[in-house]
PDB file of C-alpha atoms in Angstrom:
ATOM      1  CA  SER M   1       5.166 -44.549 -10.595  1.00 51.00           C
ATOM      2  CA  LEU M   2       1.469 -43.136 -10.769  1.00 46.00           C
ATOM      3  CA  VAL M   3       2.460 -40.760 -13.535  1.00 48.00           C
ATOM      4  CA  TRP M   4       3.707 -43.408 -15.684  1.00 54.00           C
ATOM      5  CA  PHE M   5       0.564 -45.235 -14.819  1.00 50.00           C
ATOM      6  CA  GLY M   6      -1.455 -42.321 -16.084  1.00 50.00           C
ATOM      7  CA  LEU M   7       0.630 -41.781 -19.236  1.00 47.00           C
ATOM      8  CA  LEU M   8      -0.027 -45.887 -20.085  1.00 48.00           C
ATOM      9  CA  LEU M   9      -3.559 -45.665 -19.211  1.00 49.00           C
ATOM     10  CA  LEU M  10      -3.742 -42.545 -21.576  1.00 48.00           C
ATOM     11  CA  PHE M  11      -2.115 -43.689 -24.734  1.00 45.00           C
ATOM     12  CA  PHE M  12      -3.449 -47.144 -24.431  1.00 42.00           C
ATOM     13  CA  THR M  13      -7.147 -46.183 -23.473  1.00 46.00           C
ATOM     14  CA  ASP M  14      -7.712 -43.146 -24.530  1.00 47.00           C
ATOM     15  CA  GLY M  15     -10.870 -42.652 -22.940  1.00 46.00           C
ATOM     16  CA  HIS M  16     -12.743 -46.185 -24.030  1.00 45.00           C
ATOM     17  CA  HIS M  17     -13.450 -47.847 -20.829  1.00 51.00           C
ATOM     18  CA  ASP M  18     -15.690 -50.602 -21.822  1.00 48.00           C
ATOM     19  CA  CYS M  19     -17.188 -52.026 -24.923  1.00 59.00           C
ATOM     20  CA  MET M  20     -20.431 -51.644 -22.707  1.00 79.00           C
ATOM     21  CA  PRO M  21     -20.294 -48.271 -21.071  1.00 84.00           C
ATOM     22  CA  GLN M  22     -23.490 -48.967 -18.694  1.00 84.00           C
ATOM     23  CA  ASN M  23     -21.445 -51.116 -17.068  1.00 87.00           C
ATOM     24  CA  LEU M  24     -19.368 -48.071 -15.691  1.00 90.00           C
ATOM     25  CA  ILE M  25     -22.371 -47.812 -13.297  1.00 90.00           C
ATOM     26  CA  GLU M  26     -22.329 -50.615 -10.311  1.00 90.00           C
ATOM     27  CA  ASN M  27     -24.847 -53.757 -10.877  1.00 91.00           C
ATOM     28  CA  ILE M  28     -26.460 -52.892  -7.663  1.00 92.00           C
ATOM     29  CA  VAL M  29     -27.138 -49.329  -8.794  1.00 92.00           C
ATOM     30  CA  ARG M  30     -28.615 -50.167 -11.899  1.00 92.00           C
ATOM     31  CA  GLN M  31     -30.842 -52.875 -10.488  1.00 92.00           C
ATOM     32  CA  ARG M  32     -32.093 -49.678  -8.136  1.00 92.00           C
ATOM     33  CA  ILE M  33     -32.627 -48.008 -11.268  1.00 93.00           C
ATOM     34  CA  TYR M  34     -34.187 -50.804 -13.122  1.00 93.00           C
ATOM     35  CA  GLU M  35     -37.153 -50.697 -10.187  1.00 91.00           C
ATOM     36  CA  GLN M  36     -37.609 -47.075 -10.551  1.00 91.00           C
ATOM     37  CA  LEU M  37     -41.328 -46.269 -11.568  1.00 92.00           C
ATOM     38  CA  TYR M  38     -39.675 -43.240 -13.453  1.00 92.00           C
ATOM     39  CA  TRP M  39     -37.345 -45.659 -15.557  1.00 93.00           C
ATOM     40  CA  LYS M  40     -40.274 -47.745 -16.207  1.00 91.00           C
ATOM     41  CA  GLU M  41     -42.732 -44.957 -17.494  1.00 90.00           C
ATOM     42  CA  ASP M  42     -40.702 -41.930 -18.341  1.00 89.00           C
ATOM     43  CA  CYS M  43     -37.365 -43.416 -19.568  1.00 89.00           C
ATOM     44  CA  PHE M  44     -38.514 -45.815 -22.064  1.00 87.00           C
ATOM     45  CA  ALA M  45     -37.892 -45.570 -25.660  1.00 85.00           C
ATOM     46  CA  LEU M  46     -36.363 -42.473 -25.370  1.00 88.00           C
ATOM     47  CA  THR M  47     -33.667 -41.202 -28.189  1.00 88.00           C
ATOM     48  CA  ALA M  48     -31.073 -38.277 -27.615  1.00 83.00           C
ATOM     49  CA  GLU M  49     -33.365 -35.668 -28.659  1.00 85.00           C
ATOM     50  CA  THR M  50     -36.452 -36.762 -26.682  1.00 89.00           C
ATOM     51  CA  LEU M  51     -34.138 -37.372 -23.565  1.00 91.00           C
ATOM     52  CA  LEU M  52     -33.343 -33.366 -23.414  1.00 90.00           C
ATOM     53  CA  GLU M  53     -36.942 -32.711 -22.812  1.00 90.00           C
ATOM     54  CA  LYS M  54     -36.409 -34.840 -19.732  1.00 92.00           C
ATOM     55  CA  ALA M  55     -33.397 -33.749 -18.497  1.00 92.00           C
ATOM     56  CA  VAL M  56     -34.655 -29.745 -18.653  1.00 93.00           C
ATOM     57  CA  GLU M  57     -37.278 -31.137 -15.750  1.00 92.00           C
ATOM     58  CA  LEU M  58     -34.832 -32.284 -13.616  1.00 93.00           C
ATOM     59  CA  ARG M  59     -34.970 -30.577 -10.005  1.00 92.00           C
ATOM     60  CA  CYS M  60     -32.066 -32.264  -8.568  1.00 93.00           C
ATOM     61  CA  VAL M  61     -29.056 -34.471  -8.911  1.00 94.00           C
ATOM     62  CA  GLY M  62     -27.846 -37.306  -6.932  1.00 92.00           C
ATOM     63  CA  GLY M  63     -27.084 -41.110  -6.718  1.00 91.00           C
ATOM     64  CA  THR M  64     -29.336 -43.412  -4.458  1.00 92.00           C
ATOM     65  CA  HIS M  65     -31.206 -42.084  -0.798  1.00 90.00           C
ATOM     66  CA  GLY M  66     -33.668 -43.339   1.643  1.00 86.00           C
ATOM     67  CA  GLY M  67     -33.479 -46.762   3.320  1.00 82.00           C
ATOM     68  CA  GLN M  68     -34.486 -48.740   0.126  1.00 84.00           C
ATOM     69  CA  ARG M  69     -31.541 -46.741  -1.758  1.00 88.00           C
ATOM     70  CA  GLN M  70     -34.119 -45.116  -4.106  1.00 91.00           C
ATOM     71  CA  ALA M  71     -32.243 -43.947  -7.793  1.00 92.00           C
ATOM     72  CA  THR M  72     -32.813 -40.133  -8.337  1.00 93.00           C
ATOM     73  CA  ASN M  73     -34.217 -39.257 -11.839  1.00 93.00           C
ATOM     74  CA  PHE M  74     -30.955 -37.862 -12.580  1.00 95.00           C
ATOM     75  CA  LEU M  75     -29.033 -41.240 -12.365  1.00 94.00           C
ATOM     76  CA  CYS M  76     -31.661 -42.537 -14.494  1.00 94.00           C
ATOM     77  CA  LEU M  77     -31.077 -40.653 -17.256  1.00 94.00           C
ATOM     78  CA  VAL M  78     -27.337 -40.882 -16.912  1.00 94.00           C
ATOM     79  CA  LEU M  79     -27.642 -44.915 -17.349  1.00 93.00           C
ATOM     80  CA  LYS M  80     -30.052 -43.854 -20.294  1.00 93.00           C
ATOM     81  CA  LEU M  81     -27.269 -42.049 -21.968  1.00 93.00           C
ATOM     82  CA  LEU M  82     -24.787 -44.634 -21.405  1.00 93.00           C
ATOM     83  CA  GLN M  83     -27.343 -47.009 -22.989  1.00 91.00           C
ATOM     84  CA  LEU M  84     -27.818 -45.043 -26.163  1.00 91.00           C
ATOM     85  CA  GLN M  85     -24.499 -43.546 -26.376  1.00 90.00           C
ATOM     86  CA  PRO M  86     -25.009 -40.087 -28.154  1.00 91.00           C
ATOM     87  CA  GLU M  87     -22.723 -38.629 -30.387  1.00 91.00           C
ATOM     88  CA  LYS M  88     -19.878 -36.465 -28.755  1.00 90.00           C
ATOM     89  CA  GLU M  89     -21.401 -32.969 -30.207  1.00 92.00           C
ATOM     90  CA  ILE M  90     -24.679 -33.437 -28.355  1.00 92.00           C
ATOM     91  CA  ILE M  91     -22.876 -33.978 -24.953  1.00 93.00           C
ATOM     92  CA  TYR M  92     -21.349 -30.809 -25.665  1.00 93.00           C
ATOM     93  CA  GLU M  93     -24.402 -28.852 -26.835  1.00 92.00           C
ATOM     94  CA  TYR M  94     -25.293 -29.862 -23.134  1.00 93.00           C
ATOM     95  CA  ILE M  95     -22.368 -28.856 -21.508  1.00 93.00           C
ATOM     96  CA  ALA M  96     -22.736 -25.798 -23.602  1.00 92.00           C
ATOM     97  CA  ASN M  97     -26.299 -24.952 -22.472  1.00 90.00           C
ATOM     98  CA  GLU M  98     -26.306 -21.862 -19.990  1.00 90.00           C
ATOM     99  CA  ASP M  99     -30.116 -21.710 -19.931  1.00 91.00           C
ATOM    100  CA  PHE M 100     -30.668 -25.135 -17.669  1.00 93.00           C
ATOM    101  CA  LYS M 101     -28.158 -25.900 -15.000  1.00 93.00           C
ATOM    102  CA  TYR M 102     -29.222 -29.373 -14.593  1.00 94.00           C
ATOM    103  CA  VAL M 103     -28.840 -30.464 -18.363  1.00 94.00           C
ATOM    104  CA  ARG M 104     -25.336 -29.012 -17.926  1.00 94.00           C
ATOM    105  CA  VAL M 105     -24.314 -30.995 -14.962  1.00 95.00           C
ATOM    106  CA  LEU M 106     -25.864 -33.677 -16.630  1.00 94.00           C
ATOM    107  CA  GLY M 107     -23.926 -33.811 -19.684  1.00 94.00           C
ATOM    108  CA  ALA M 108     -20.547 -32.761 -17.596  1.00 94.00           C
ATOM    109  CA  PHE M 109     -21.110 -36.029 -15.183  1.00 95.00           C
ATOM    110  CA  TYR M 110     -21.273 -38.101 -18.660  1.00 95.00           C
ATOM    111  CA  LEU M 111     -18.558 -36.892 -20.354  1.00 94.00           C
ATOM    112  CA  ARG M 112     -16.412 -37.535 -17.046  1.00 93.00           C
ATOM    113  CA  LEU M 113     -17.808 -40.874 -17.269  1.00 93.00           C
ATOM    114  CA  VAL M 114     -16.725 -41.556 -21.077  1.00 93.00           C
ATOM    115  CA  GLY M 115     -15.055 -39.184 -22.446  1.00 90.00           C
ATOM    116  CA  SER M 116     -10.984 -39.004 -22.646  1.00 91.00           C
ATOM    117  CA  PRO M 117      -8.644 -37.033 -20.403  1.00 91.00           C
ATOM    118  CA  LYS M 118      -8.058 -34.236 -23.244  1.00 91.00           C
ATOM    119  CA  GLU M 119     -11.773 -33.901 -23.809  1.00 91.00           C
ATOM    120  CA  ILE M 120     -12.735 -34.086 -20.523  1.00 93.00           C
ATOM    121  CA  TYR M 121     -10.230 -31.303 -19.594  1.00 92.00           C
ATOM    122  CA  GLU M 122     -10.931 -28.720 -22.181  1.00 91.00           C
ATOM    123  CA  TYR M 123     -14.638 -28.884 -21.586  1.00 92.00           C
ATOM    124  CA  LEU M 124     -15.441 -29.234 -18.037  1.00 92.00           C
ATOM    125  CA  GLU M 125     -12.841 -26.991 -16.990  1.00 91.00           C
ATOM    126  CA  PRO M 126     -14.952 -24.179 -18.553  1.00 90.00           C
ATOM    127  CA  LEU M 127     -17.467 -24.945 -15.902  1.00 92.00           C
ATOM    128  CA  TYR M 128     -15.516 -23.527 -13.132  1.00 90.00           C
ATOM    129  CA  HIS M 129     -16.697 -19.925 -13.950  1.00 88.00           C
ATOM    130  CA  ASP M 130     -20.020 -21.085 -13.243  1.00 89.00           C
ATOM    131  CA  PHE M 131     -21.282 -20.430  -9.805  1.00 91.00           C
ATOM    132  CA  ARG M 132     -24.971 -21.186  -9.968  1.00 93.00           C
ATOM    133  CA  LYS M 133     -26.467 -23.469  -7.277  1.00 94.00           C
ATOM    134  CA  VAL M 134     -28.279 -26.971  -7.621  1.00 94.00           C
ATOM    135  CA  ARG M 135     -29.833 -29.332  -5.205  1.00 94.00           C
ATOM    136  CA  LYS M 136     -28.429 -32.353  -4.413  1.00 94.00           C
ATOM    137  CA  VAL M 137     -29.863 -35.393  -2.897  1.00 93.00           C
ATOM    138  CA  ASN M 138     -27.828 -36.508  -0.055  1.00 92.00           C
ATOM    139  CA  LEU M 139     -27.995 -40.243   1.212  1.00 90.00           C
ATOM    140  CA  ASP M 140     -30.515 -39.716   3.995  1.00 90.00           C
ATOM    141  CA  GLY M 141     -32.772 -37.985   1.477  1.00 88.00           C
ATOM    142  CA  THR M 142     -32.410 -34.759   2.404  1.00 92.00           C
ATOM    143  CA  PHE M 143     -31.422 -31.580   0.033  1.00 93.00           C
ATOM    144  CA  CYS M 144     -28.630 -29.633   0.036  1.00 94.00           C
ATOM    145  CA  ALA M 145     -27.460 -26.731  -2.277  1.00 94.00           C
ATOM    146  CA  VAL M 146     -24.048 -27.185  -4.080  1.00 94.00           C
ATOM    147  CA  HIS M 147     -22.691 -24.850  -6.482  1.00 95.00           C
ATOM    148  CA  ILE M 148     -21.641 -26.039 -10.374  1.00 94.00           C
ATOM    149  CA  ASP M 149     -18.097 -24.934  -9.859  1.00 92.00           C
ATOM    150  CA  GLU M 150     -17.975 -27.677  -6.736  1.00 93.00           C
ATOM    151  CA  THR M 151     -19.815 -30.466  -8.518  1.00 94.00           C
ATOM    152  CA  VAL M 152     -16.870 -30.027 -11.493  1.00 94.00           C
ATOM    153  CA  GLN M 153     -14.191 -30.033  -9.132  1.00 93.00           C
ATOM    154  CA  GLU M 154     -15.304 -32.952  -7.538  1.00 93.00           C
ATOM    155  CA  MET M 155     -15.408 -34.535 -10.847  1.00 93.00           C
ATOM    156  CA  LEU M 156     -12.258 -33.813 -11.994  1.00 92.00           C
ATOM    157  CA  THR M 157     -10.248 -34.812  -8.419  1.00 91.00           C
ATOM    158  CA  GLY M 158     -12.755 -37.275  -7.081  1.00 90.00           C
ATOM    159  CA  SER M 159     -12.818 -40.980  -7.977  1.00 91.00           C
ATOM    160  CA  PHE M 160     -16.189 -41.759  -6.570  1.00 92.00           C
ATOM    161  CA  MET M 161     -19.358 -39.555  -7.117  1.00 92.00           C
ATOM    162  CA  PHE M 162     -23.401 -40.167  -7.141  1.00 92.00           C
ATOM    163  CA  ASP M 163     -22.825 -43.965  -6.027  1.00 91.00           C
ATOM    164  CA  THR M 164     -20.915 -44.273  -9.237  1.00 92.00           C
ATOM    165  CA  SER M 165     -17.076 -45.141  -9.334  1.00 92.00           C
ATOM    166  CA  LEU M 166     -15.372 -42.367 -11.794  1.00 92.00           C
ATOM    167  CA  PRO M 167     -12.497 -44.011 -14.292  1.00 92.00           C
ATOM    168  CA  ARG M 168      -8.747 -43.034 -13.546  1.00 91.00           C
ATOM    169  CA  ILE M 169      -7.543 -39.611 -15.402  1.00 91.00           C
ATOM    170  CA  PRO M 170      -4.136 -38.650 -15.441  1.00 90.00           C
ATOM    171  CA  TYR M 171      -3.155 -35.266 -13.680  1.00 90.00           C
ATOM    172  CA  ARG M 172      -3.579 -32.422 -15.702  1.00 88.00           C
ATOM    173  CA  HIS M 173       0.135 -31.396 -15.533  1.00 88.00           C
ATOM    174  CA  THR M 174       0.689 -34.658 -16.824  1.00 89.00           C
ATOM    175  CA  LEU M 175      -1.094 -33.875 -19.841  1.00 88.00           C
ATOM    176  CA  VAL M 176       0.510 -30.381 -20.139  1.00 88.00           C
ATOM    177  CA  SER M 177       3.910 -32.241 -19.351  1.00 89.00           C
ATOM    178  CA  VAL M 178       3.468 -34.560 -22.753  1.00 88.00           C
ATOM    179  CA  GLY M 179       2.089 -31.852 -24.901  1.00 86.00           C
ATOM    180  CA  ARG M 180      -1.465 -33.029 -25.125  1.00 86.00           C
ATOM    181  CA  LEU M 181      -2.882 -29.795 -22.937  1.00 86.00           C
ATOM    182  CA  LYS M 182      -2.082 -26.431 -23.002  1.00 86.00           C
ATOM    183  CA  PRO M 183      -1.235 -24.341 -19.676  1.00 84.00           C
ATOM    184  CA  ARG M 184      -4.274 -23.471 -17.878  1.00 79.00           C
ATOM    185  CA  VAL M 185      -5.140 -19.830 -18.229  1.00 76.00           C
ATOM    186  CA  SER M 186      -7.503 -18.673 -15.443  1.00 73.00           C
ATOM    187  CA  ALA M 187     -10.362 -16.321 -16.267  1.00 69.00           C
ATOM    188  CA  MET M 188      -8.957 -13.694 -13.806  1.00 73.00           C
ATOM    189  CA  ALA M 189      -5.723 -13.238 -15.301  1.00 74.00           C
ATOM    190  CA  LYS M 190      -6.616 -10.472 -17.329  1.00 76.00           C
ATOM    191  CA  ASP M 191      -7.885  -8.576 -14.306  1.00 79.00           C
ATOM    192  CA  PHE M 192      -4.673  -9.872 -12.472  1.00 80.00           C
ATOM    193  CA  GLU M 193      -2.599  -8.085 -15.239  1.00 82.00           C
ATOM    194  CA  ALA M 194      -4.429  -5.080 -14.653  1.00 85.00           C
ATOM    195  CA  VAL M 195      -3.848  -4.982 -11.002  1.00 87.00           C
ATOM    196  CA  ARG M 196      -0.416  -5.850 -11.730  1.00 87.00           C
ATOM    197  CA  LYS M 197       0.271  -3.141 -14.050  1.00 88.00           C
ATOM    198  CA  GLU M 198      -1.458  -0.616 -12.616  1.00 89.00           C
ATOM    199  CA  LEU M 199       0.588  -1.568  -9.496  1.00 90.00           C
ATOM    200  CA  GLU M 200       4.006  -1.313 -11.177  1.00 90.00           C
ATOM    201  CA  GLU M 201       2.800   2.211 -12.765  1.00 90.00           C
ATOM    202  CA  LYS M 202       1.234   3.069  -8.956  1.00 91.00           C
ATOM    203  CA  LYS M 203       5.066   1.792  -7.950  1.00 91.00           C
ATOM    204  CA  ALA M 204       6.922   3.748 -10.698  1.00 91.00           C
ATOM    205  CA  ARG M 205       5.146   7.354  -9.766  1.00 91.00           C
ATOM    206  CA  LEU M 206       6.118   6.561  -6.232  1.00 91.00           C
ATOM    207  CA  LEU M 207       9.854   6.292  -7.055  1.00 91.00           C
ATOM    208  CA  GLU M 208       9.696   9.237  -9.274  1.00 90.00           C
ATOM    209  CA  GLU M 209       7.977  11.326  -6.809  1.00 90.00           C
ATOM    210  CA  GLU M 210      10.554  10.307  -4.228  1.00 90.00           C
ATOM    211  CA  VAL M 211      13.599  10.857  -6.563  1.00 91.00           C
ATOM    212  CA  ARG M 212      11.830  14.469  -7.561  1.00 90.00           C
ATOM    213  CA  ARG M 213      11.381  15.430  -3.424  1.00 90.00           C
ATOM    214  CA  ARG M 214      15.026  14.348  -2.955  1.00 90.00           C
ATOM    215  CA  GLU M 215      16.320  16.326  -5.538  1.00 90.00           C
ATOM    216  CA  GLU M 216      14.420  19.172  -4.513  1.00 89.00           C
ATOM    217  CA  ASN M 217      15.401  18.790  -1.028  1.00 90.00           C
ATOM    218  CA  LEU M 218      19.185  18.616  -1.900  1.00 89.00           C
ATOM    219  CA  GLU M 219      18.445  21.681  -4.064  1.00 89.00           C
ATOM    220  CA  ILE M 220      17.319  23.321  -0.741  1.00 90.00           C
ATOM    221  CA  GLU M 221      20.257  22.291   1.250  1.00 88.00           C
ATOM    222  CA  LYS M 222      22.321  23.672  -1.675  1.00 87.00           C
ATOM    223  CA  ARG M 223      20.866  27.038  -1.659  1.00 87.00           C
ATOM    224  CA  GLU M 224      20.786  27.340   2.365  1.00 87.00           C
ATOM    225  CA  ALA M 225      24.484  26.345   2.223  1.00 86.00           C
ATOM    226  CA  ALA M 226      25.214  29.032   0.056  1.00 85.00           C
ATOM    227  CA  GLU M 227      22.977  31.244   1.897  1.00 85.00           C
ATOM    228  CA  ARG M 228      24.841  30.646   5.125  1.00 83.00           C
ATOM    229  CA  ILE M 229      28.227  31.070   3.532  1.00 83.00           C
ATOM    230  CA  ALA M 230      27.261  34.238   2.079  1.00 81.00           C
ATOM    231  CA  HIS M 231      25.967  35.427   5.088  1.00 78.00           C
ATOM    232  CA  THR M 232      29.123  34.748   7.128  1.00 80.00           C
ATOM    233  CA  TYR M 233      31.337  36.058   4.316  1.00 72.00           C
ATOM    234  CA  ARG M 234      29.368  39.280   4.946  1.00 73.00           C
ATOM    235  CA  ASP M 235      29.729  39.366   8.339  1.00 70.00           C
ATOM    236  CA  ARG M 236      33.402  38.883   8.357  1.00 70.00           C
ATOM    237  CA  HIS M 237      33.693  41.354   5.836  1.00 65.00           C
ATOM    238  CA  SER M 238      31.541  44.189   7.657  1.00 67.00           C
ATOM    239  CA  GLY M 239      33.630  43.079  11.028  1.00 61.00           C
ATOM    240  CA  SER M 240      37.099  43.556   9.147  1.00 62.00           C
ATOM    241  CA  MET M 241      35.254  47.205   7.923  1.00 62.00           C
ATOM    242  CA  ARG M 242      34.372  48.377  10.873  1.00 62.00           C
ATOM    243  CA  ARG M 243      38.196  47.185  12.707  1.00 60.00           C
ATOM    244  CA  ARG M 244      39.567  49.549   9.798  1.00 58.00           C
ATOM    245  CA  ASN M 245      37.124  52.369  10.686  1.00 60.00           C
ATOM    246  CA  ASP M 246      37.997  52.415  14.181  1.00 55.00           C
ATOM    247  CA  PHE M 247      41.978  51.853  13.448  1.00 52.00           C
ATOM    248  CA  GLY M 248      41.580  54.706  11.098  1.00 56.00           C
ATOM    249  CA  GLU M 249      39.874  56.763  13.561  1.00 54.00           C
ATOM    250  CA  ASP M 250      42.615  55.819  16.496  1.00 52.00           C
ATOM    251  CA  ARG M 251      45.346  56.765  14.344  1.00 53.00           C
ATOM    252  CA  ARG M 252      43.499  60.310  13.573  1.00 54.00           C
ATOM    253  CA  HIS M 253      42.947  60.416  17.530  1.00 49.00           C
ATOM    254  CA  GLY M 254      46.337  59.410  18.393  1.00 51.00           C
ATOM    255  CA  GLY M 255      45.525  56.063  20.164  1.00 49.00           C
ATOM    256  CA  PHE M 256      45.381  52.593  18.894  1.00 45.00           C
ATOM    257  CA  GLY M 257      42.179  51.363  20.834  1.00 48.00           C
ATOM    258  CA  ASP M 258      38.721  51.051  20.152  1.00 52.00           C
ATOM    259  CA  GLY M 259      37.844  54.706  18.515  1.00 56.00           C
ATOM    260  CA  GLU M 260      34.146  54.342  19.232  1.00 61.00           C
ATOM    261  CA  ALA M 261      34.672  53.338  23.252  1.00 61.00           C
ATOM    262  CA  ARG M 262      37.313  56.368  23.174  1.00 63.00           C
ATOM    263  CA  ALA M 263      34.616  58.614  21.611  1.00 67.00           C
ATOM    264  CA  ARG M 264      31.957  57.506  23.902  1.00 69.00           C
ATOM    265  CA  ALA M 265      34.717  58.659  27.083  1.00 67.00           C
ATOM    266  CA  ARG M 266      34.889  61.915  25.655  1.00 72.00           C
ATOM    267  CA  GLU M 267      31.500  62.711  24.845  1.00 74.00           C
ATOM    268  CA  GLY M 268      30.715  61.536  29.007  1.00 71.00           C
ATOM    269  CA  LYS M 269      33.599  63.525  30.204  1.00 71.00           C
ATOM    270  CA  ARG M 270      32.606  66.614  28.309  1.00 74.00           C
ATOM    271  CA  GLN M 271      29.068  66.088  29.771  1.00 72.00           C
ATOM    272  CA  ARG M 272      30.007  65.594  33.286  1.00 68.00           C
ATOM    273  CA  SER M 273      32.454  68.790  32.890  1.00 68.00           C
ATOM    274  CA  ARG M 274      29.261  70.488  31.597  1.00 66.00           C
ATOM    275  CA  ARG M 275      26.889  69.644  34.828  1.00 61.00           C
ATOM    276  CA  SER M 276      29.942  70.429  37.602  1.00 56.00           C
ATOM    277  CA  PRO M 277      31.839  73.825  37.033  1.00 54.00           C
ATOM    278  CA  SER M 278      35.370  73.755  37.539  1.00 50.00           C
ATOM    279  CA  PRO M 279      36.843  75.169  41.077  1.00 49.00           C
ATOM    280  CA  GLY M 280      38.019  78.595  39.421  1.00 49.00           C
ATOM    281  CA  VAL M 281      34.727  78.924  38.124  1.00 46.00           C
ATOM    282  CA  ARG M 282      33.140  78.457  41.618  1.00 47.00           C
ATOM    283  CA  GLU M 283      35.447  80.938  43.474  1.00 47.00           C
ATOM    284  CA  GLY M 284      35.198  83.631  40.838  1.00 46.00           C
ATOM    285  CA  ARG M 285      38.004  82.849  38.907  1.00 47.00           C
ATOM    286  CA  GLY M 286      36.947  81.537  36.111  1.00 47.00           C
ATOM    287  CA  PRO M 287      37.053  82.167  32.313  1.00 46.00           C
ATOM    288  CA  LYS M 288      33.820  84.055  32.664  1.00 46.00           C
ATOM    289  CA  SER M 289      34.592  86.275  35.413  1.00 49.00           C
ATOM    290  CA  THR M 290      34.948  89.778  34.718  1.00 55.00           C
ATOM    291  CA  ARG M 291      37.769  92.046  35.595  1.00 59.00           C
ATOM    292  CA  ARG M 292      35.613  93.895  38.182  1.00 61.00           C
ATOM    293  CA  ASP M 293      35.108  90.946  40.015  1.00 60.00           C
ATOM    294  CA  ARG M 294      38.566  89.840  40.116  1.00 61.00           C
ATOM    295  CA  GLU M 295      39.720  93.539  41.311  1.00 62.00           C
ATOM    296  CA  LYS M 296      36.805  93.082  43.564  1.00 60.00           C
ATOM    297  CA  THR M 297      37.858  90.061  45.195  1.00 60.00           C
ATOM    298  CA  SER M 298      41.670  91.097  45.665  1.00 59.00           C
ATOM    299  CA  ASN M 299      40.359  94.423  47.650  1.00 60.00           C
ATOM    300  CA  SER M 300      38.166  92.285  49.982  1.00 61.00           C
ATOM    301  CA  GLU M 301      41.294  89.624  50.146  1.00 55.00           C
ATOM    302  CA  ARG M 302      43.376  92.613  51.067  1.00 59.00           C
ATOM    303  CA  GLU M 303      40.947  94.135  53.648  1.00 56.00           C
ATOM    304  CA  ALA M 304      40.650  90.678  55.448  1.00 53.00           C
ATOM    305  CA  GLY M 305      44.313  90.742  55.592  1.00 53.00           C
ATOM    306  CA  THR M 306      44.811  94.428  57.260  1.00 51.00           C
ATOM    307  CA  GLY M 307      41.896  93.757  59.624  1.00 52.00           C
ATOM    308  CA  ASP M 308      43.819  90.629  60.700  1.00 52.00           C
ATOM    309  CA  MET M 309      47.348  92.474  61.265  1.00 51.00           C
ATOM    310  CA  ARG M 310      45.314  94.801  63.389  1.00 53.00           C
ATOM    311  CA  LYS M 311      43.814  92.111  65.468  1.00 53.00           C
ATOM    312  CA  GLU M 312      47.544  90.936  66.181  1.00 54.00           C
ATOM    313  CA  ASP M 313      48.932  94.550  67.074  1.00 57.00           C
ATOM    314  CA  LEU M 314      46.155  94.937  69.879  1.00 58.00           C
ATOM    315  CA  SER M 315      46.891  91.757  71.326  1.00 63.00           C
ATOM    316  CA  ILE M 316      50.532  92.322  71.081  1.00 67.00           C
ATOM    317  CA  GLN M 317      49.619  95.593  72.985  1.00 69.00           C
ATOM    318  CA  GLU M 318      47.617  94.208  75.651  1.00 68.00           C
ATOM    319  CA  THR M 319      50.196  91.674  76.839  1.00 67.00           C
ATOM    320  CA  ASN M 320      53.151  94.150  76.995  1.00 66.00           C
ATOM    321  CA  ALA M 321      50.564  96.277  79.459  1.00 67.00           C
ATOM    322  CA  LEU M 322      50.470  93.204  81.750  1.00 67.00           C
ATOM    323  CA  ARG M 323      53.492  92.582  81.892  1.00 63.00           C
ATOM    324  CA  ALA M 324      54.219  95.922  83.196  1.00 56.00           C
TER     325      ALA M 324
END
């Protein structure tokens, strides 16, 4: 229902709120403005050209303040603009002025009161990029600092500002849906797009590096597997060759066991035989004993045998003598 109400307000009013624009400010607030000395002295006989000089001298924004609800100079100039109803091009120049921030706020607030919804969104949304501070008068007469973009946001979304009721305007997405406005393009869209492209490129580089690392790991694994297979084949081939050599050596030596073990056994036996001489060698009958040594040995054995027989004969004679 609110959407349809906004569309009807858009197509039937088209920004023409009243035949008397100054009536957009409530009567009680207008009476407070008429009582101000600034209105009587400085706002008398102003034109659209001379009003700019007074707008340059502004030092704060706001509605009414204090116990007597005194109106600010800013609100006095707003009422004067509503009475003068200058051309829209003059108000557009107020808004485009970057040197004097209070002039810009004054033009934006006046356009918010009398402009069409399309004009309001087209000319006020660029002010979102103005981050300068302005002084605002509170109800109790104190001052506070606000940013211009915050003030514009309040103009576009609020319904009451500076003691003035703001005319209703349709939502922005409603105007976009009916084709009266284009979708809003953020000022940081280019930066976001650049950051997005940079992130995508970085992600693509990381993916390429990961794929390359995986391929390198696969190549290394294949190379290691091939080396293991080759090493296993060499070990088996060398083992079969050793077994063949041992088998041939055993066949030559008349056995079928381990040729190397047999050779070591024969070598150990040979060394032991060298260290311990045979019994025949110890008795003088070894292969190295000469003929003379053998004759001496046989003569000594015969003499020993003759001596034994003589001893036996003596013992027999003594036994016979005793018997006799």
